[in-house]
CSV table of C-alpha atoms in Angstrom, one decimal:
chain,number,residue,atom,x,y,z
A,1,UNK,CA,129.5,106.2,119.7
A,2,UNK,CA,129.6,102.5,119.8
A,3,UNK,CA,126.9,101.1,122.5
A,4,UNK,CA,127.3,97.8,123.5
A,5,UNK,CA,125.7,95.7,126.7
A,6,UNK,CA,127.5,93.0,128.0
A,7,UNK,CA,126.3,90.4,130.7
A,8,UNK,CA,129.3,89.1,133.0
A,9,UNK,CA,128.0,85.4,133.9
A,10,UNK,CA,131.2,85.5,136.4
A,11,UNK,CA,131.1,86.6,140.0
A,12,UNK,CA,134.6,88.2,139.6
A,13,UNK,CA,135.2,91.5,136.9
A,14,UNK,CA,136.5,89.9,133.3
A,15,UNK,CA,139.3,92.0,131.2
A,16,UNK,CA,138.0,92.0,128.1
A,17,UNK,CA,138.7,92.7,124.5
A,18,UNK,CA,136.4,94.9,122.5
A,19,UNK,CA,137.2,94.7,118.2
A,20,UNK,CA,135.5,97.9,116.3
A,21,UNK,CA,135.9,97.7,112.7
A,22,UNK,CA,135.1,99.6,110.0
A,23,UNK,CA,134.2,98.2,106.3
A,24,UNK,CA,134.0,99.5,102.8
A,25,UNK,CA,132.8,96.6,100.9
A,26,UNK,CA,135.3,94.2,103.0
A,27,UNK,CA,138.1,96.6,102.9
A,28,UNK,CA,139.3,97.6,106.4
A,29,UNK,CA,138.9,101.3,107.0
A,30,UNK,CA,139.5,101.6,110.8
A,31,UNK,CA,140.3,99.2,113.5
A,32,UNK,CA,140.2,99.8,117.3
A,33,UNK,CA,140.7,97.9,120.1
A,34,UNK,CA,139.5,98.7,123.9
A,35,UNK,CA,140.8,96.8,127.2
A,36,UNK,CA,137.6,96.8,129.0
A,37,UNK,CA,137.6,95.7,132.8
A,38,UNK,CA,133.8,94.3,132.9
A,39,UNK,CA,132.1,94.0,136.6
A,40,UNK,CA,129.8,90.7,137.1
A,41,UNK,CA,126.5,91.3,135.9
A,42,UNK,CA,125.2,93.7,133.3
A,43,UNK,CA,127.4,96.3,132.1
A,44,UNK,CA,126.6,99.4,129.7
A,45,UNK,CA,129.3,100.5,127.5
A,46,UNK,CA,129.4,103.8,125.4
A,47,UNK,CA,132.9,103.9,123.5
A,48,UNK,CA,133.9,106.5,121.1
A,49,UNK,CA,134.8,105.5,117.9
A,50,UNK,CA,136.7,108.3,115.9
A,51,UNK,CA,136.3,107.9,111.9
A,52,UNK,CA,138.5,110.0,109.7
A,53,UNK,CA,137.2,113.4,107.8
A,54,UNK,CA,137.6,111.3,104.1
A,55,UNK,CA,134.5,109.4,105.6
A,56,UNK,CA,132.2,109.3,102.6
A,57,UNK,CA,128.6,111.2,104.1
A,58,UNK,CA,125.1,109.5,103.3
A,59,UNK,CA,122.2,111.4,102.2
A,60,UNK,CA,119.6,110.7,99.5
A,61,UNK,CA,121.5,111.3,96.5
A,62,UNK,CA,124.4,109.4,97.8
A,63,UNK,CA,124.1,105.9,99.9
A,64,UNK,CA,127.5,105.7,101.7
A,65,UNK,CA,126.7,102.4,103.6
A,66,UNK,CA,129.8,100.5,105.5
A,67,UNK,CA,130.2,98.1,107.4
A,68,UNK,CA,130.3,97.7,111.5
A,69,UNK,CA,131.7,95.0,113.4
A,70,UNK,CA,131.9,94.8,117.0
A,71,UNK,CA,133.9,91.6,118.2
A,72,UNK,CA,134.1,90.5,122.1
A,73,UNK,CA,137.2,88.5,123.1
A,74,UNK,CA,138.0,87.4,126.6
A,75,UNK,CA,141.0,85.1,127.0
A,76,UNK,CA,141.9,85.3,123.4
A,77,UNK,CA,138.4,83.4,122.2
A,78,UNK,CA,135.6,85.9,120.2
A,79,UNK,CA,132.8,85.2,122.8
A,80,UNK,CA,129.9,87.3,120.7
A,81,UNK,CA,130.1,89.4,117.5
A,82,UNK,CA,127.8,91.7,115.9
A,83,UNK,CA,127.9,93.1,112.5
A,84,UNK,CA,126.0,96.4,111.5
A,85,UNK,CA,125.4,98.5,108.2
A,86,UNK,CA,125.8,102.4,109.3
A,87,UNK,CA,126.0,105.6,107.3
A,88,UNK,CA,127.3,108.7,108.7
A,89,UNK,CA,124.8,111.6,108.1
A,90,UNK,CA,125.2,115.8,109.6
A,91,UNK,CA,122.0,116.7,110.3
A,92,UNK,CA,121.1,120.2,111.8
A,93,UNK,CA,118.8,123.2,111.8
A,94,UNK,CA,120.1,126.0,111.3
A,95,UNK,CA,118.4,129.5,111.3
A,96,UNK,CA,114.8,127.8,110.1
A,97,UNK,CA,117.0,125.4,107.4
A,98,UNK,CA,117.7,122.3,107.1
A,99,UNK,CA,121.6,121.2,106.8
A,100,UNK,CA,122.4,117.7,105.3
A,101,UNK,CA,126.4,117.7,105.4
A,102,UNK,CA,126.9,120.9,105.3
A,103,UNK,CA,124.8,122.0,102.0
A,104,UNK,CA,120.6,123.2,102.9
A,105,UNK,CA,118.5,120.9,102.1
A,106,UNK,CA,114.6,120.3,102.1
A,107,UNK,CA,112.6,117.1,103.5
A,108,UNK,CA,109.4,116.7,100.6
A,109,UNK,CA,107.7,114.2,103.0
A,110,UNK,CA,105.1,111.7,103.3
A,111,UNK,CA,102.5,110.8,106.4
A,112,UNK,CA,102.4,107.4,107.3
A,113,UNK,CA,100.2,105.9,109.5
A,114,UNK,CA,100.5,102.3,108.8
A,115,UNK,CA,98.1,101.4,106.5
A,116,UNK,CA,98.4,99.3,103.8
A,117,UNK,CA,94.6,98.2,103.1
A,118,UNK,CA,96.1,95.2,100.8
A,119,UNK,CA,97.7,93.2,102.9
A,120,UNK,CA,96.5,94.6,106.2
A,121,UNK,CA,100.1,94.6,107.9
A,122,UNK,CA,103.1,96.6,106.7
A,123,UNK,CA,106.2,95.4,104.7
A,124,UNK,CA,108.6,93.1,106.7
A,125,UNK,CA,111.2,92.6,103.9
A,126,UNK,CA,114.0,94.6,102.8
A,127,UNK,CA,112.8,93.7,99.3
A,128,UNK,CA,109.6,94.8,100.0
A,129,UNK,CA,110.2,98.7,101.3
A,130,UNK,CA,113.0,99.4,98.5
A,131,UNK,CA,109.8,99.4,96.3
A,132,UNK,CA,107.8,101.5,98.4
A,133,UNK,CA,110.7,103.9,98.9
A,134,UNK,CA,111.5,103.8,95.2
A,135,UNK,CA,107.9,104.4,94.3
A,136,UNK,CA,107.9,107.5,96.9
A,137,UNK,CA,111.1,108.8,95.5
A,138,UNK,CA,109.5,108.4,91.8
A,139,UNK,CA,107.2,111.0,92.7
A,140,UNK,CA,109.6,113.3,94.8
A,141,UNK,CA,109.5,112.0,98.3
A,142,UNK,CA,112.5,111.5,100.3
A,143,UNK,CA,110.9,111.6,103.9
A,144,UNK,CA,108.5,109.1,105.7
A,145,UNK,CA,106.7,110.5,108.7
A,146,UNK,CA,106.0,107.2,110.7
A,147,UNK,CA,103.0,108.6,112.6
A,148,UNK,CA,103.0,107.4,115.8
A,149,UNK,CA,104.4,103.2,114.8
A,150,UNK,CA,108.0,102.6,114.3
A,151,UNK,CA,108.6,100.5,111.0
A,152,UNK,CA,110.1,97.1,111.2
A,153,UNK,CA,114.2,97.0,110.9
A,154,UNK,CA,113.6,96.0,107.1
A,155,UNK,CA,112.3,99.8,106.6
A,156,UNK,CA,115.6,101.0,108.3
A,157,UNK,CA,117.8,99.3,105.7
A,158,UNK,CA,115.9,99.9,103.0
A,159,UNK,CA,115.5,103.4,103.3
A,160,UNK,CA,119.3,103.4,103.7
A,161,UNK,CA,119.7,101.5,100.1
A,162,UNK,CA,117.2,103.7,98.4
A,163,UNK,CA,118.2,107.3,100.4
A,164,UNK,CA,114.8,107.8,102.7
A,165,UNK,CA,114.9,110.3,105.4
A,166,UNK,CA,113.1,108.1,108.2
A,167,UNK,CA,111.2,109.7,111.5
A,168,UNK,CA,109.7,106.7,112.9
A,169,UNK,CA,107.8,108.0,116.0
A,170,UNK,CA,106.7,106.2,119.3
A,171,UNK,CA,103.0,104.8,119.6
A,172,UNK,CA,100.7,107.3,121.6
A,173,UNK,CA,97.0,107.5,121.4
A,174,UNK,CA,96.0,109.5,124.3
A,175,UNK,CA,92.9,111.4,124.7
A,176,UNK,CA,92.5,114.5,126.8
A,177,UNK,CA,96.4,114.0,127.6
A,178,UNK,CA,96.8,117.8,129.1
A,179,UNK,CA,93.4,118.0,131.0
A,180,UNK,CA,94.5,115.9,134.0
A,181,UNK,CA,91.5,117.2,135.7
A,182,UNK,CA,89.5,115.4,133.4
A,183,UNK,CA,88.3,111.6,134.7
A,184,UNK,CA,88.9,110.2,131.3
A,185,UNK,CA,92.8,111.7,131.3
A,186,UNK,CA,94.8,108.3,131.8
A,187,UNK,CA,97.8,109.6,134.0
A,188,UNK,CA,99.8,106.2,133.2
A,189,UNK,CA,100.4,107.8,129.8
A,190,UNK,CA,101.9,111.1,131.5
C-alpha cells in the first residue's frame, strides 16, 4: 500500500497524476501510474502497489533495501515528490512461532528504554545507530524493544542497513490505568 495525503489549494477537484516507482540501486523495477480525481481540500489516498514474486525479502541476514518514489503531476508539471527506502518483510505467528518469509525464526531481543547515560539523549544519526545495532548484533541481538519511546527515523534506517528487528512502542506512563474508581486514575489516558 502506498499512502499519500494531498492538499488541493483549488476550490474545483484537480485530475492528477500519481508516479510509483520502484528502484534497485537506480534500476527501474516497477512503474505505475494512477489518474487521481482530487476534491479541494485534503485528500487521503491508499493505492495498491502490486510488486512481483522475484521481489528480493529483507530480514537480518539479508538487507534487501530499494528504492520508492512517489511523484505528483498535475498538468504535466511534478508538483511534489517523495523518495523512500522500503524492504519487503512476511512476518506472522504461526502456531506459537515466528515466520520471517516463510522459514521460523526467533527474535534474541534487547529492552530499551532510552537511556544512554553518556550523552543523555539517544542517537540522531544514521551513523550513529549502525554502531549500536552492529554492537548488539556482535553479541547476538537482532531485536530492539523500544519501551514505551519511538526512536528517531535515523534508528529506522539504520536498523534496515544492519538487519534489526525494530518494535518501537508509543509513550504511556500511567498509573492505576484499570482502577478508574481510583482518584488518582487519569481518564484522559483511557
Amino acid at each position: 500500500e502506498v499512502e499519500i495525503k494531498i492538499n488541493n489549494d483549488y476550490k474545483e477537484y484537480q485530475n492528477i497524476d500519481v508516479l510509483v516507482n520502484l528502484n534497485d540501486n537506480n534500476n527501474v523495477i516497477g512503474e505505475k501510474k494512477y489518474k487521481i480525481e482530487v476534491k479541494s481540500g485534503k485528500s487521503f489516498l491508499k493505492l495498491i502497489y502490486d510488486v512481483n514474486d522475484n521481489i528480493r525479502k529483507w530480514d537480518e541476514f539479508n538487507h534487501n533495501i530499494y528504492d520508492i518514489e512517489v511523484k505528483l503531476k498535475c498538468h504535466e508539471k511534478i508538483i511534489d515528490k517523495v523518495k523512500k527506502n522500503i524492504g519487503f518483510c512476511d512476518f506472522k505467528s504461526i502456531n506459537g512461532s515466528f515466520i520471517i518469509n516463510g522459514i521460523k525464526g526467533n527474535l534474541r531481543g534487547k529492552h530499551d528504554a532510552c537511556v544512554f547515560p553518556i550523552t543523555g539523549y539517544a542517537p540522531m544519526n544514521v551513523e550513529e545507530w549502525c554502531s549500536v545495532f552492529k554492537k548488539a548484533k556482535s553479541y547476538g541481538i537482532n531485536h530492539y524493544r523500544f519501551h514505551t519511546w519511538c526512536p528517531p527515523e535515523a534508528a529506522f534506517t539504520a536498523a534496515d542497513i544492519v538487519g534489526v528487528y525494530l518494535q518501537p512502542e508509543l509513550g504511556f506512563f500511567a498509573t492505576r490505568l484499570y482502577d478508574i474508581e481510583d482518584d488518582e486514575c487519569d481518564l484522559k489516558v483511557l
